[in-house]
């Protein structure tokens, strides 16, 4: 007996989200993380009042999460992502380019961070994270931001389809 398993229905990819919406999400994620880090840095350097620090950090984290969630699955925005076998050659190349750009950007940011901490250690006047909360904020933000960086680059650079 030759029984065939039912095949899942073929789904059409979502249409590409408008460039303005995709850029808004990227700005929300980056701006939210920057606001969160600014609140933590100001608290480490100057000891902000607890209410102000919590409010700034909470607003920053909410913006960061709101902007990052759609970027965790780029197909929600109509962008190629992962190992989708329906992607064409141009989409594979754009996805590869976004990964290369993300790794180069992370390398540059890491190098700048090392240089900053070296100068701060010798100088003594530049603020550095002084609490375990500040260090944890850096680590957790990086753990969330690094995986979505290629999708954020792709969302920022992928042009709108012709005719829209």
PDB file of C-alpha atoms in Angstrom:
ATOM      1  CA  UNK A   1       0.000   0.000   0.000  1.00  0.00           C
ATOM      2  CA  UNK A   2       1.434   3.338  -1.071  1.00  0.00           C
ATOM      3  CA  UNK A   3       0.157   5.977   1.335  1.00  0.00           C
ATOM      4  CA  UNK A   4       1.380   9.537   1.087  1.00  0.00           C
ATOM      5  CA  UNK A   5       1.538  11.883   3.980  1.00  0.00           C
ATOM      6  CA  UNK A   6      -0.480  15.063   3.706  1.00  0.00           C
ATOM      7  CA  UNK A   7       1.677  17.999   2.712  1.00  0.00           C
ATOM      8  CA  UNK A   8       1.373  21.275   4.596  1.00  0.00           C
ATOM      9  CA  UNK A   9      -0.187  24.023   2.511  1.00  0.00           C
ATOM     10  CA  UNK A  10       2.281  26.278   0.742  1.00  0.00           C
ATOM     11  CA  UNK A  11       2.180  29.695   2.302  1.00  0.00           C
ATOM     12  CA  UNK A  12       2.906  32.811   0.353  1.00  0.00           C
ATOM     13  CA  UNK A  13       5.505  35.090   1.901  1.00  0.00           C
ATOM     14  CA  UNK A  14       4.187  38.243   3.472  1.00  0.00           C
ATOM     15  CA  UNK A  15       4.505  41.398   1.440  1.00  0.00           C
ATOM     16  CA  UNK A  16       7.396  43.620   2.387  1.00  0.00           C
ATOM     17  CA  UNK A  17       6.484  46.125   5.087  1.00  0.00           C
ATOM     18  CA  UNK A  18       6.925  49.773   4.071  1.00  0.00           C
ATOM     19  CA  UNK A  19      10.436  51.143   4.543  1.00  0.00           C
ATOM     20  CA  UNK A  20       9.198  53.852   6.931  1.00  0.00           C
ATOM     21  CA  UNK A  21       7.633  51.241   9.240  1.00  0.00           C
ATOM     22  CA  UNK A  22      10.732  49.049   9.188  1.00  0.00           C
ATOM     23  CA  UNK A  23      13.006  52.010   9.939  1.00  0.00           C
ATOM     24  CA  UNK A  24      10.681  53.100  12.760  1.00  0.00           C
ATOM     25  CA  UNK A  25      11.114  49.679  14.389  1.00  0.00           C
ATOM     26  CA  UNK A  26      14.906  49.831  14.057  1.00  0.00           C
ATOM     27  CA  UNK A  27      15.012  53.351  15.511  1.00  0.00           C
ATOM     28  CA  UNK A  28      12.715  52.264  18.334  1.00  0.00           C
ATOM     29  CA  UNK A  29      14.965  49.316  19.205  1.00  0.00           C
ATOM     30  CA  UNK A  30      18.239  51.275  18.976  1.00  0.00           C
ATOM     31  CA  UNK A  31      16.853  54.402  20.644  1.00  0.00           C
ATOM     32  CA  UNK A  32      15.257  52.404  23.438  1.00  0.00           C
ATOM     33  CA  UNK A  33      18.493  50.580  24.187  1.00  0.00           C
ATOM     34  CA  UNK A  34      20.429  53.865  24.041  1.00  0.00           C
ATOM     35  CA  UNK A  35      17.964  55.479  26.474  1.00  0.00           C
ATOM     36  CA  UNK A  36      18.226  52.489  28.794  1.00  0.00           C
ATOM     37  CA  UNK A  37      22.040  52.607  28.714  1.00  0.00           C
ATOM     38  CA  UNK A  38      21.994  56.373  29.229  1.00  0.00           C
ATOM     39  CA  UNK A  39      19.866  55.950  32.355  1.00  0.00           C
ATOM     40  CA  UNK A  40      22.198  53.263  33.690  1.00  0.00           C
ATOM     41  CA  UNK A  41      25.308  55.321  32.831  1.00  0.00           C
ATOM     42  CA  UNK A  42      23.951  58.469  34.476  1.00  0.00           C
ATOM     43  CA  UNK A  43      23.013  56.464  37.549  1.00  0.00           C
ATOM     44  CA  UNK A  44      26.512  54.931  37.693  1.00  0.00           C
ATOM     45  CA  UNK A  45      28.217  58.295  37.200  1.00  0.00           C
ATOM     46  CA  UNK A  46      26.051  60.660  39.218  1.00  0.00           C
ATOM     47  CA  UNK A  47      23.645  58.548  41.276  1.00  0.00           C
ATOM     48  CA  UNK A  48      20.273  59.574  39.837  1.00  0.00           C
ATOM     49  CA  UNK A  49      17.236  59.535  42.118  1.00  0.00           C
ATOM     50  CA  UNK A  50      15.725  56.051  42.073  1.00  0.00           C
ATOM     51  CA  UNK A  51      12.392  57.178  40.608  1.00  0.00           C
ATOM     52  CA  UNK A  52      13.982  58.992  37.670  1.00  0.00           C
ATOM     53  CA  UNK A  53      16.415  56.172  36.936  1.00  0.00           C
ATOM     54  CA  UNK A  54      13.660  53.540  37.027  1.00  0.00           C
ATOM     55  CA  UNK A  55      11.377  55.649  34.809  1.00  0.00           C
ATOM     56  CA  UNK A  56      14.083  56.289  32.189  1.00  0.00           C
ATOM     57  CA  UNK A  57      15.257  52.681  32.232  1.00  0.00           C
ATOM     58  CA  UNK A  58      11.703  51.338  31.999  1.00  0.00           C
ATOM     59  CA  UNK A  59      10.768  53.587  29.063  1.00  0.00           C
ATOM     60  CA  UNK A  60      14.015  52.671  27.308  1.00  0.00           C
ATOM     61  CA  UNK A  61      13.525  48.952  27.867  1.00  0.00           C
ATOM     62  CA  UNK A  62       9.898  49.044  26.696  1.00  0.00           C
ATOM     63  CA  UNK A  63      10.891  50.862  23.496  1.00  0.00           C
ATOM     64  CA  UNK A  64      13.760  48.441  22.976  1.00  0.00           C
ATOM     65  CA  UNK A  65      11.560  45.370  23.398  1.00  0.00           C
ATOM     66  CA  UNK A  66       8.757  46.818  21.257  1.00  0.00           C
ATOM     67  CA  UNK A  67      11.181  47.519  18.414  1.00  0.00           C
ATOM     68  CA  UNK A  68      13.119  44.255  18.765  1.00  0.00           C
ATOM     69  CA  UNK A  69      10.241  41.759  18.845  1.00  0.00           C
ATOM     70  CA  UNK A  70       9.291  42.133  15.148  1.00  0.00           C
ATOM     71  CA  UNK A  71      12.976  41.922  14.218  1.00  0.00           C
ATOM     72  CA  UNK A  72      13.356  38.510  15.876  1.00  0.00           C
ATOM     73  CA  UNK A  73      11.393  36.965  12.996  1.00  0.00           C
ATOM     74  CA  UNK A  74      12.111  39.015   9.860  1.00  0.00           C
ATOM     75  CA  UNK A  75       9.474  37.177   7.831  1.00  0.00           C
ATOM     76  CA  UNK A  76       6.818  39.109   9.797  1.00  0.00           C
ATOM     77  CA  UNK A  77       8.102  42.194   7.993  1.00  0.00           C
ATOM     78  CA  UNK A  78       8.313  40.439   4.642  1.00  0.00           C
ATOM     79  CA  UNK A  79      12.095  40.161   4.894  1.00  0.00           C
ATOM     80  CA  UNK A  80      14.060  36.995   4.179  1.00  0.00           C
ATOM     81  CA  UNK A  81      15.343  35.231   7.232  1.00  0.00           C
ATOM     82  CA  UNK A  82      16.637  31.896   8.359  1.00  0.00           C
ATOM     83  CA  UNK A  83      16.694  28.909   6.071  1.00  0.00           C
ATOM     84  CA  UNK A  84      13.706  29.608   3.873  1.00  0.00           C
ATOM     85  CA  UNK A  85      14.026  27.476   0.746  1.00  0.00           C
ATOM     86  CA  UNK A  86      11.678  29.766  -1.178  1.00  0.00           C
ATOM     87  CA  UNK A  87      14.175  32.638  -1.202  1.00  0.00           C
ATOM     88  CA  UNK A  88      15.681  33.685  -4.502  1.00  0.00           C
ATOM     89  CA  UNK A  89      19.350  34.426  -5.131  1.00  0.00           C
ATOM     90  CA  UNK A  90      18.990  38.166  -4.500  1.00  0.00           C
ATOM     91  CA  UNK A  91      17.384  37.536  -1.098  1.00  0.00           C
ATOM     92  CA  UNK A  92      20.166  35.102  -0.127  1.00  0.00           C
ATOM     93  CA  UNK A  93      22.763  37.709  -1.075  1.00  0.00           C
ATOM     94  CA  UNK A  94      21.008  40.501   0.851  1.00  0.00           C
ATOM     95  CA  UNK A  95      20.711  38.251   3.909  1.00  0.00           C
ATOM     96  CA  UNK A  96      24.398  37.343   3.697  1.00  0.00           C
ATOM     97  CA  UNK A  97      25.366  41.004   3.292  1.00  0.00           C
ATOM     98  CA  UNK A  98      23.370  41.961   6.381  1.00  0.00           C
ATOM     99  CA  UNK A  99      25.167  39.294   8.432  1.00  0.00           C
ATOM    100  CA  UNK A 100      28.585  40.472   7.223  1.00  0.00           C
ATOM    101  CA  UNK A 101      27.697  44.095   8.011  1.00  0.00           C
ATOM    102  CA  UNK A 102      26.422  43.102  11.469  1.00  0.00           C
ATOM    103  CA  UNK A 103      29.632  41.255  12.325  1.00  0.00           C
ATOM    104  CA  UNK A 104      31.758  44.166  11.123  1.00  0.00           C
ATOM    105  CA  UNK A 105      29.682  46.602  13.185  1.00  0.00           C
ATOM    106  CA  UNK A 106      29.964  44.396  16.271  1.00  0.00           C
ATOM    107  CA  UNK A 107      33.711  44.153  15.795  1.00  0.00           C
ATOM    108  CA  UNK A 108      34.004  47.941  15.573  1.00  0.00           C
ATOM    109  CA  UNK A 109      31.793  48.437  18.650  1.00  0.00           C
ATOM    110  CA  UNK A 110      33.812  45.889  20.599  1.00  0.00           C
ATOM    111  CA  UNK A 111      37.063  47.606  19.630  1.00  0.00           C
ATOM    112  CA  UNK A 112      35.663  51.008  20.666  1.00  0.00           C
ATOM    113  CA  UNK A 113      34.504  49.553  23.993  1.00  0.00           C
ATOM    114  CA  UNK A 114      37.954  48.087  24.693  1.00  0.00           C
ATOM    115  CA  UNK A 115      39.628  51.402  23.857  1.00  0.00           C
ATOM    116  CA  UNK A 116      37.145  53.302  26.051  1.00  0.00           C
ATOM    117  CA  UNK A 117      37.740  51.030  29.032  1.00  0.00           C
ATOM    118  CA  UNK A 118      41.520  51.231  28.565  1.00  0.00           C
ATOM    119  CA  UNK A 119      41.406  55.036  28.514  1.00  0.00           C
ATOM    120  CA  UNK A 120      38.946  55.086  31.437  1.00  0.00           C
ATOM    121  CA  UNK A 121      41.216  52.835  33.500  1.00  0.00           C
ATOM    122  CA  UNK A 122      44.235  55.084  32.886  1.00  0.00           C
ATOM    123  CA  UNK A 123      42.348  58.372  33.058  1.00  0.00           C
ATOM    124  CA  UNK A 124      40.088  57.814  36.050  1.00  0.00           C
ATOM    125  CA  UNK A 125      37.696  60.613  34.982  1.00  0.00           C
ATOM    126  CA  UNK A 126      35.559  58.704  32.478  1.00  0.00           C
ATOM    127  CA  UNK A 127      32.544  56.918  33.936  1.00  0.00           C
ATOM    128  CA  UNK A 128      32.487  53.130  33.896  1.00  0.00           C
ATOM    129  CA  UNK A 129      29.790  50.737  35.072  1.00  0.00           C
ATOM    130  CA  UNK A 130      30.079  50.594  38.830  1.00  0.00           C
ATOM    131  CA  UNK A 131      27.226  48.327  39.883  1.00  0.00           C
ATOM    132  CA  UNK A 132      26.270  44.776  39.067  1.00  0.00           C
ATOM    133  CA  UNK A 133      22.994  46.156  37.622  1.00  0.00           C
ATOM    134  CA  UNK A 134      24.967  48.293  35.161  1.00  0.00           C
ATOM    135  CA  UNK A 135      27.066  45.334  34.008  1.00  0.00           C
ATOM    136  CA  UNK A 136      24.010  43.089  33.788  1.00  0.00           C
ATOM    137  CA  UNK A 137      22.276  45.753  31.683  1.00  0.00           C
ATOM    138  CA  UNK A 138      25.157  45.751  29.214  1.00  0.00           C
ATOM    139  CA  UNK A 139      25.199  41.966  28.972  1.00  0.00           C
ATOM    140  CA  UNK A 140      21.442  41.484  28.670  1.00  0.00           C
ATOM    141  CA  UNK A 141      21.093  44.281  26.137  1.00  0.00           C
ATOM    142  CA  UNK A 142      23.843  42.757  24.040  1.00  0.00           C
ATOM    143  CA  UNK A 143      22.253  39.312  24.338  1.00  0.00           C
ATOM    144  CA  UNK A 144      19.010  40.697  22.922  1.00  0.00           C
ATOM    145  CA  UNK A 145      20.501  43.137  20.412  1.00  0.00           C
ATOM    146  CA  UNK A 146      23.190  40.982  18.780  1.00  0.00           C
ATOM    147  CA  UNK A 147      20.833  38.319  17.349  1.00  0.00           C
ATOM    148  CA  UNK A 148      18.476  40.906  15.818  1.00  0.00           C
ATOM    149  CA  UNK A 149      21.228  43.106  14.376  1.00  0.00           C
ATOM    150  CA  UNK A 150      21.346  41.417  10.927  1.00  0.00           C
ATOM    151  CA  UNK A 151      17.549  41.714  10.643  1.00  0.00           C
ATOM    152  CA  UNK A 152      17.723  45.363  11.737  1.00  0.00           C
ATOM    153  CA  UNK A 153      20.338  46.097   9.071  1.00  0.00           C
ATOM    154  CA  UNK A 154      18.257  44.322   6.451  1.00  0.00           C
ATOM    155  CA  UNK A 155      15.085  46.134   7.571  1.00  0.00           C
ATOM    156  CA  UNK A 156      16.897  49.478   7.338  1.00  0.00           C
ATOM    157  CA  UNK A 157      18.540  48.923   3.955  1.00  0.00           C
ATOM    158  CA  UNK A 158      16.049  46.828   1.954  1.00  0.00           C
ATOM    159  CA  UNK A 159      14.306  49.224  -0.457  1.00  0.00           C
ATOM    160  CA  UNK A 160      10.577  49.320  -1.004  1.00  0.00           C
ATOM    161  CA  UNK A 161       9.368  47.232  -3.931  1.00  0.00           C
ATOM    162  CA  UNK A 162       9.091  49.181  -7.195  1.00  0.00           C
ATOM    163  CA  UNK A 163       5.760  50.896  -7.671  1.00  0.00           C
ATOM    164  CA  UNK A 164       4.985  51.485  -4.000  1.00  0.00           C
TER     165      UNK A 164
END
